[in-house]
Amino acid sequence: MVESSVVMILFGSFLLLLLLGAPISVSLGVSALASFLYLDENPIKFVQIAFTSVGSFPLMALPAFILAGALMEAAGISKRLVDLAESFAGPFTGGMSAATVMACMFFGAISGSGPATTAAVGMLMIPAMIDRGYGKGYASAVTASSGGLGVVIPPSIPMVIFGISAMGMMAPPEAIAQYGQFQSVSIPKLFIAGVLPGMVLAGGLLIMNYFLCRKHGYKGTTEGWSASVTRGALRKGFWSVLAPVVILGGIYSGLFTPTESAIVAIFYTLVIGFFVHRELKIKDVMRSLETTTWLTGRVLLILFTATVFGRLLVENQIPAIVASSMLEMTTNLYLIWALIIFFLLFVGMFMETLAAIMILTPVLLPVAYNLGIDPVHFGIVVVCCLSIGFQTPPLGENLFIASGVSGTSIEEISVRALPFAIMSVISVFIIAYIPQITLFLPRLLGY
């Protein structure tokens, strides 16, 4: 009886506060605190759990990657990556918008953030596409849709958060008895597992882009494809292309951890920005630090309260109840995958990605274990599903950024982004139903 009352207070107050328009961190914190007081627990425990959640070493990667992304934009690294992607486009159907997808892949391999990728690439590519005759709405939609690749192509901030959330969760004994020992979750393993799924999502966007551009008559560059132009862009962008190689190469070779790699990315960017490109100024560094402080503070507040919320869920056996309810409904793996995917897509439309991961991982990971799903594979599917939320209203952060850059209404961009969202959902089902796509590279590299 106490458990059901706590659940009512926890979810009831959380949903009520959201409906009243309270920020998600406030909604999570107040509902968790109300449950603590109902259980007659010392509120100090609330603070202790929350403080522990933000004191983990892997979490240091979060502000560092945000700062690295902001500095790379100021240092001219992102502009050179976009120029390189544009040089590959040539005069082909949809070449300019295909270059936008490729540029988002390049920048995603540095920033780890969907909105940061959309902003950095959109500032350069949306005006360029409009100049080449692309519709404002279409140029904005393809950029907003491709920006979601920033959280799937490693390094990825949501993967860091999933790794932290999943590391402390052991597989249930009955799942181990049925399926054997599960592999452990680690952030480097998640990073390397995200490479091929990221390419599957990008491939889906490129296919949809080709058909839509053929329908609308959108072309690539007017001057045609040129090997000398590509060589020139590659020469100018050499140090920019080297950035993801240094970051990811260091992680996978074991030279440094993901947290350390983020610090390496910052120093690499400072050296290139000040001494090679000579475009980085002290005021740019200060602006980047300001952006990082604001974004990190916002994320940590959510993490602070979501951890306490998740702990209450676990202590009241909610994940176990959800797992048993789903398994009672059906034991068909493909049907349960479909239920999980559609649920995550729905949540991603209304909830900030990092908060959704922290709240839902304790609930859904036990379901995955009970079905014999590999936790790394599950984590990648979760991140891929929630990445689609960046391009779907009403939350759709990428839509707001693309709208701000192009001056197009959110409604028009949302309609234009719908085919890309559908293609991304199909890609997610392929990734979920064929686990080898996710697990091939980690196994190949001995993880």
Short mmCIF file of N, CA, C and O in Angstrom, two decimals, residues 101 105 145 149 152-154 193-208 377 380-381 384 387-388 420 422-441:
data_model
loop_
_atom_site.label_atom_id
_atom_site.label_comp_id
_atom_site.label_asym_id
_atom_site.label_seq_id
_atom_site.Cartn_x
_atom_site.Cartn_y
_atom_site.Cartn_z
N VAL A 101 24.46 16.68 -44.09
CA VAL A 101 24.42 15.45 -43.29
C VAL A 101 25.84 15.01 -42.95
O VAL A 101 26.15 14.66 -41.79
N MET A 105 27.90 14.70 -39.31
CA MET A 105 28.64 13.52 -38.87
C MET A 105 30.04 13.92 -38.39
O MET A 105 30.50 13.50 -37.33
N SER A 145 17.33 17.66 -38.66
CA SER A 145 17.27 16.20 -38.61
C SER A 145 18.66 15.58 -38.50
O SER A 145 18.86 14.59 -37.79
N LEU A 149 22.50 13.41 -35.19
CA LEU A 149 23.65 12.51 -35.31
C LEU A 149 24.74 12.87 -34.30
O LEU A 149 25.58 12.03 -33.96
N VAL A 152 24.78 10.48 -31.48
CA VAL A 152 24.95 9.04 -31.78
C VAL A 152 26.38 8.75 -32.21
O VAL A 152 27.00 7.77 -31.76
N ILE A 153 26.93 9.62 -33.09
CA ILE A 153 28.34 9.49 -33.49
C ILE A 153 29.19 9.81 -32.26
O ILE A 153 29.04 10.86 -31.65
N PRO A 154 30.09 8.89 -31.85
CA PRO A 154 30.89 9.17 -30.64
C PRO A 154 31.91 10.27 -30.89
O PRO A 154 32.33 10.46 -32.04
N ALA A 193 30.59 1.25 -29.94
CA ALA A 193 29.37 0.59 -30.41
C ALA A 193 28.47 1.55 -31.19
O ALA A 193 27.65 1.12 -32.00
N GLY A 194 28.63 2.87 -30.98
CA GLY A 194 27.78 3.85 -31.64
C GLY A 194 28.20 4.21 -33.05
O GLY A 194 27.43 4.86 -33.78
N VAL A 195 29.39 3.76 -33.49
CA VAL A 195 29.90 4.18 -34.80
C VAL A 195 29.02 3.68 -35.94
O VAL A 195 28.53 4.46 -36.76
N LEU A 196 28.80 2.36 -36.02
CA LEU A 196 28.01 1.80 -37.13
C LEU A 196 26.53 2.21 -37.05
O LEU A 196 25.95 2.57 -38.09
N PRO A 197 25.87 2.19 -35.87
CA PRO A 197 24.49 2.71 -35.81
C PRO A 197 24.39 4.15 -36.29
O PRO A 197 23.43 4.53 -36.96
N GLY A 198 25.40 4.98 -35.95
CA GLY A 198 25.42 6.37 -36.42
C GLY A 198 25.45 6.43 -37.94
O GLY A 198 24.76 7.26 -38.55
N MET A 199 26.22 5.53 -38.54
CA MET A 199 26.30 5.49 -40.01
C MET A 199 24.99 4.99 -40.62
O MET A 199 24.60 5.45 -41.70
N VAL A 200 24.32 4.06 -39.95
CA VAL A 200 23.01 3.57 -40.44
C VAL A 200 22.00 4.72 -40.44
O VAL A 200 21.26 4.92 -41.41
N LEU A 201 21.96 5.49 -39.33
CA LEU A 201 21.05 6.65 -39.26
C LEU A 201 21.39 7.69 -40.34
O LEU A 201 20.50 8.22 -41.01
N ALA A 202 22.69 7.97 -40.52
CA ALA A 202 23.11 8.93 -41.54
C ALA A 202 22.75 8.43 -42.94
O ALA A 202 22.30 9.21 -43.78
N GLY A 203 22.94 7.12 -43.16
CA GLY A 203 22.59 6.52 -44.46
C GLY A 203 21.11 6.68 -44.76
O GLY A 203 20.72 7.00 -45.89
N GLY A 204 20.27 6.47 -43.75
CA GLY A 204 18.82 6.65 -43.91
C GLY A 204 18.47 8.08 -44.29
O GLY A 204 17.64 8.32 -45.18
N LEU A 205 19.13 9.04 -43.62
CA LEU A 205 18.88 10.46 -43.92
C LEU A 205 19.33 10.80 -45.34
O LEU A 205 18.65 11.56 -46.05
N LEU A 206 20.46 10.25 -45.77
CA LEU A 206 20.97 10.53 -47.12
C LEU A 206 20.05 9.96 -48.20
O LEU A 206 19.83 10.60 -49.23
N ILE A 207 19.50 8.77 -47.95
CA ILE A 207 18.57 8.15 -48.91
C ILE A 207 17.31 9.01 -49.03
O ILE A 207 16.86 9.33 -50.14
N MET A 208 16.74 9.39 -47.89
CA MET A 208 15.52 10.22 -47.91
C MET A 208 15.82 11.57 -48.56
O MET A 208 15.00 12.10 -49.34
N HIS A 377 24.03 -2.81 -26.43
CA HIS A 377 23.09 -2.71 -27.56
C HIS A 377 21.85 -1.91 -27.15
O HIS A 377 21.40 -1.01 -27.88
N ILE A 380 22.60 1.87 -26.90
CA ILE A 380 22.71 2.53 -28.20
C ILE A 380 21.32 2.78 -28.80
O ILE A 380 21.04 3.86 -29.34
N VAL A 381 20.42 1.80 -28.67
CA VAL A 381 19.05 1.97 -29.20
C VAL A 381 18.34 3.11 -28.45
O VAL A 381 17.64 3.91 -29.06
N CYS A 384 19.72 6.36 -29.76
CA CYS A 384 19.23 6.59 -31.14
C CYS A 384 17.77 7.06 -31.12
O CYS A 384 17.40 7.99 -31.85
N SER A 387 17.55 10.56 -29.82
CA SER A 387 18.14 11.55 -30.75
C SER A 387 17.09 12.06 -31.73
O SER A 387 17.18 13.20 -32.21
N ILE A 388 16.08 11.23 -32.02
CA ILE A 388 15.00 11.65 -32.94
C ILE A 388 14.15 12.74 -32.28
O ILE A 388 13.57 13.59 -32.96
N PHE A 420 12.15 12.77 -42.70
CA PHE A 420 13.44 12.39 -42.11
C PHE A 420 13.24 11.65 -40.79
O PHE A 420 13.96 10.70 -40.48
N ILE A 422 10.62 9.82 -39.99
CA ILE A 422 10.11 8.48 -40.32
C ILE A 422 11.27 7.58 -40.74
O ILE A 422 11.37 6.42 -40.31
N MET A 423 12.18 8.11 -41.58
CA MET A 423 13.35 7.33 -42.02
C MET A 423 14.25 6.98 -40.84
O MET A 423 14.80 5.87 -40.77
N SER A 424 14.39 7.91 -39.90
CA SER A 424 15.21 7.65 -38.71
C SER A 424 14.60 6.55 -37.85
O SER A 424 15.32 5.71 -37.29
N VAL A 425 13.26 6.53 -37.74
CA VAL A 425 12.57 5.48 -36.97
C VAL A 425 12.81 4.12 -37.62
O VAL A 425 13.09 3.13 -36.92
N ILE A 426 12.72 4.06 -38.95
CA ILE A 426 13.00 2.79 -39.67
C ILE A 426 14.43 2.35 -39.38
O ILE A 426 14.69 1.16 -39.12
N SER A 427 15.37 3.29 -39.40
CA SER A 427 16.78 2.97 -39.12
C SER A 427 16.95 2.43 -37.70
O SER A 427 17.73 1.49 -37.47
N VAL A 428 16.22 3.02 -36.73
CA VAL A 428 16.30 2.55 -35.33
C VAL A 428 15.80 1.12 -35.21
O VAL A 428 16.39 0.30 -34.49
N PHE A 429 14.72 0.79 -35.91
CA PHE A 429 14.22 -0.59 -35.89
C PHE A 429 15.26 -1.56 -36.46
O PHE A 429 15.45 -2.66 -35.93
N ILE A 430 15.94 -1.16 -37.53
CA ILE A 430 17.00 -2.00 -38.11
C ILE A 430 18.11 -2.23 -37.08
O ILE A 430 18.59 -3.34 -36.89
N ILE A 431 18.51 -1.14 -36.40
CA ILE A 431 19.58 -1.24 -35.38
C ILE A 431 19.14 -2.14 -34.22
O ILE A 431 19.93 -2.95 -33.72
N ALA A 432 17.87 -2.01 -33.81
CA ALA A 432 17.37 -2.81 -32.68
C ALA A 432 17.25 -4.29 -33.04
O ALA A 432 17.62 -5.16 -32.25
N TYR A 433 16.74 -4.57 -34.25
CA TYR A 433 16.47 -5.96 -34.64
C TYR A 433 17.72 -6.71 -35.13
O TYR A 433 17.71 -7.93 -35.21
N ILE A 434 18.78 -5.95 -35.46
CA ILE A 434 20.04 -6.61 -35.88
C ILE A 434 21.14 -6.18 -34.92
O ILE A 434 21.87 -5.21 -35.17
N PRO A 435 21.27 -6.84 -33.78
CA PRO A 435 22.24 -6.40 -32.75
C PRO A 435 23.69 -6.40 -33.24
O PRO A 435 24.52 -5.68 -32.70
N GLN A 436 23.99 -7.20 -34.29
CA GLN A 436 25.37 -7.26 -34.79
C GLN A 436 25.86 -5.90 -35.28
O GLN A 436 27.06 -5.60 -35.23
N ILE A 437 24.93 -5.04 -35.74
CA ILE A 437 25.33 -3.69 -36.19
C ILE A 437 26.01 -2.94 -35.04
O ILE A 437 27.01 -2.26 -35.22
N THR A 438 25.45 -3.08 -33.85
CA THR A 438 25.99 -2.39 -32.67
C THR A 438 27.20 -3.11 -32.09
O THR A 438 28.18 -2.47 -31.70
N LEU A 439 27.14 -4.44 -32.04
CA LEU A 439 28.13 -5.21 -31.28
C LEU A 439 29.32 -5.67 -32.09
O LEU A 439 30.30 -6.17 -31.53
N PHE A 440 29.28 -5.49 -33.42
CA PHE A 440 30.37 -6.00 -34.28
C PHE A 440 31.70 -5.34 -33.93
O PHE A 440 32.70 -6.01 -33.68
N LEU A 441 31.74 -4.01 -33.92
CA LEU A 441 33.01 -3.31 -33.68
C LEU A 441 33.59 -3.55 -32.28
O LEU A 441 34.79 -3.80 -32.14
#
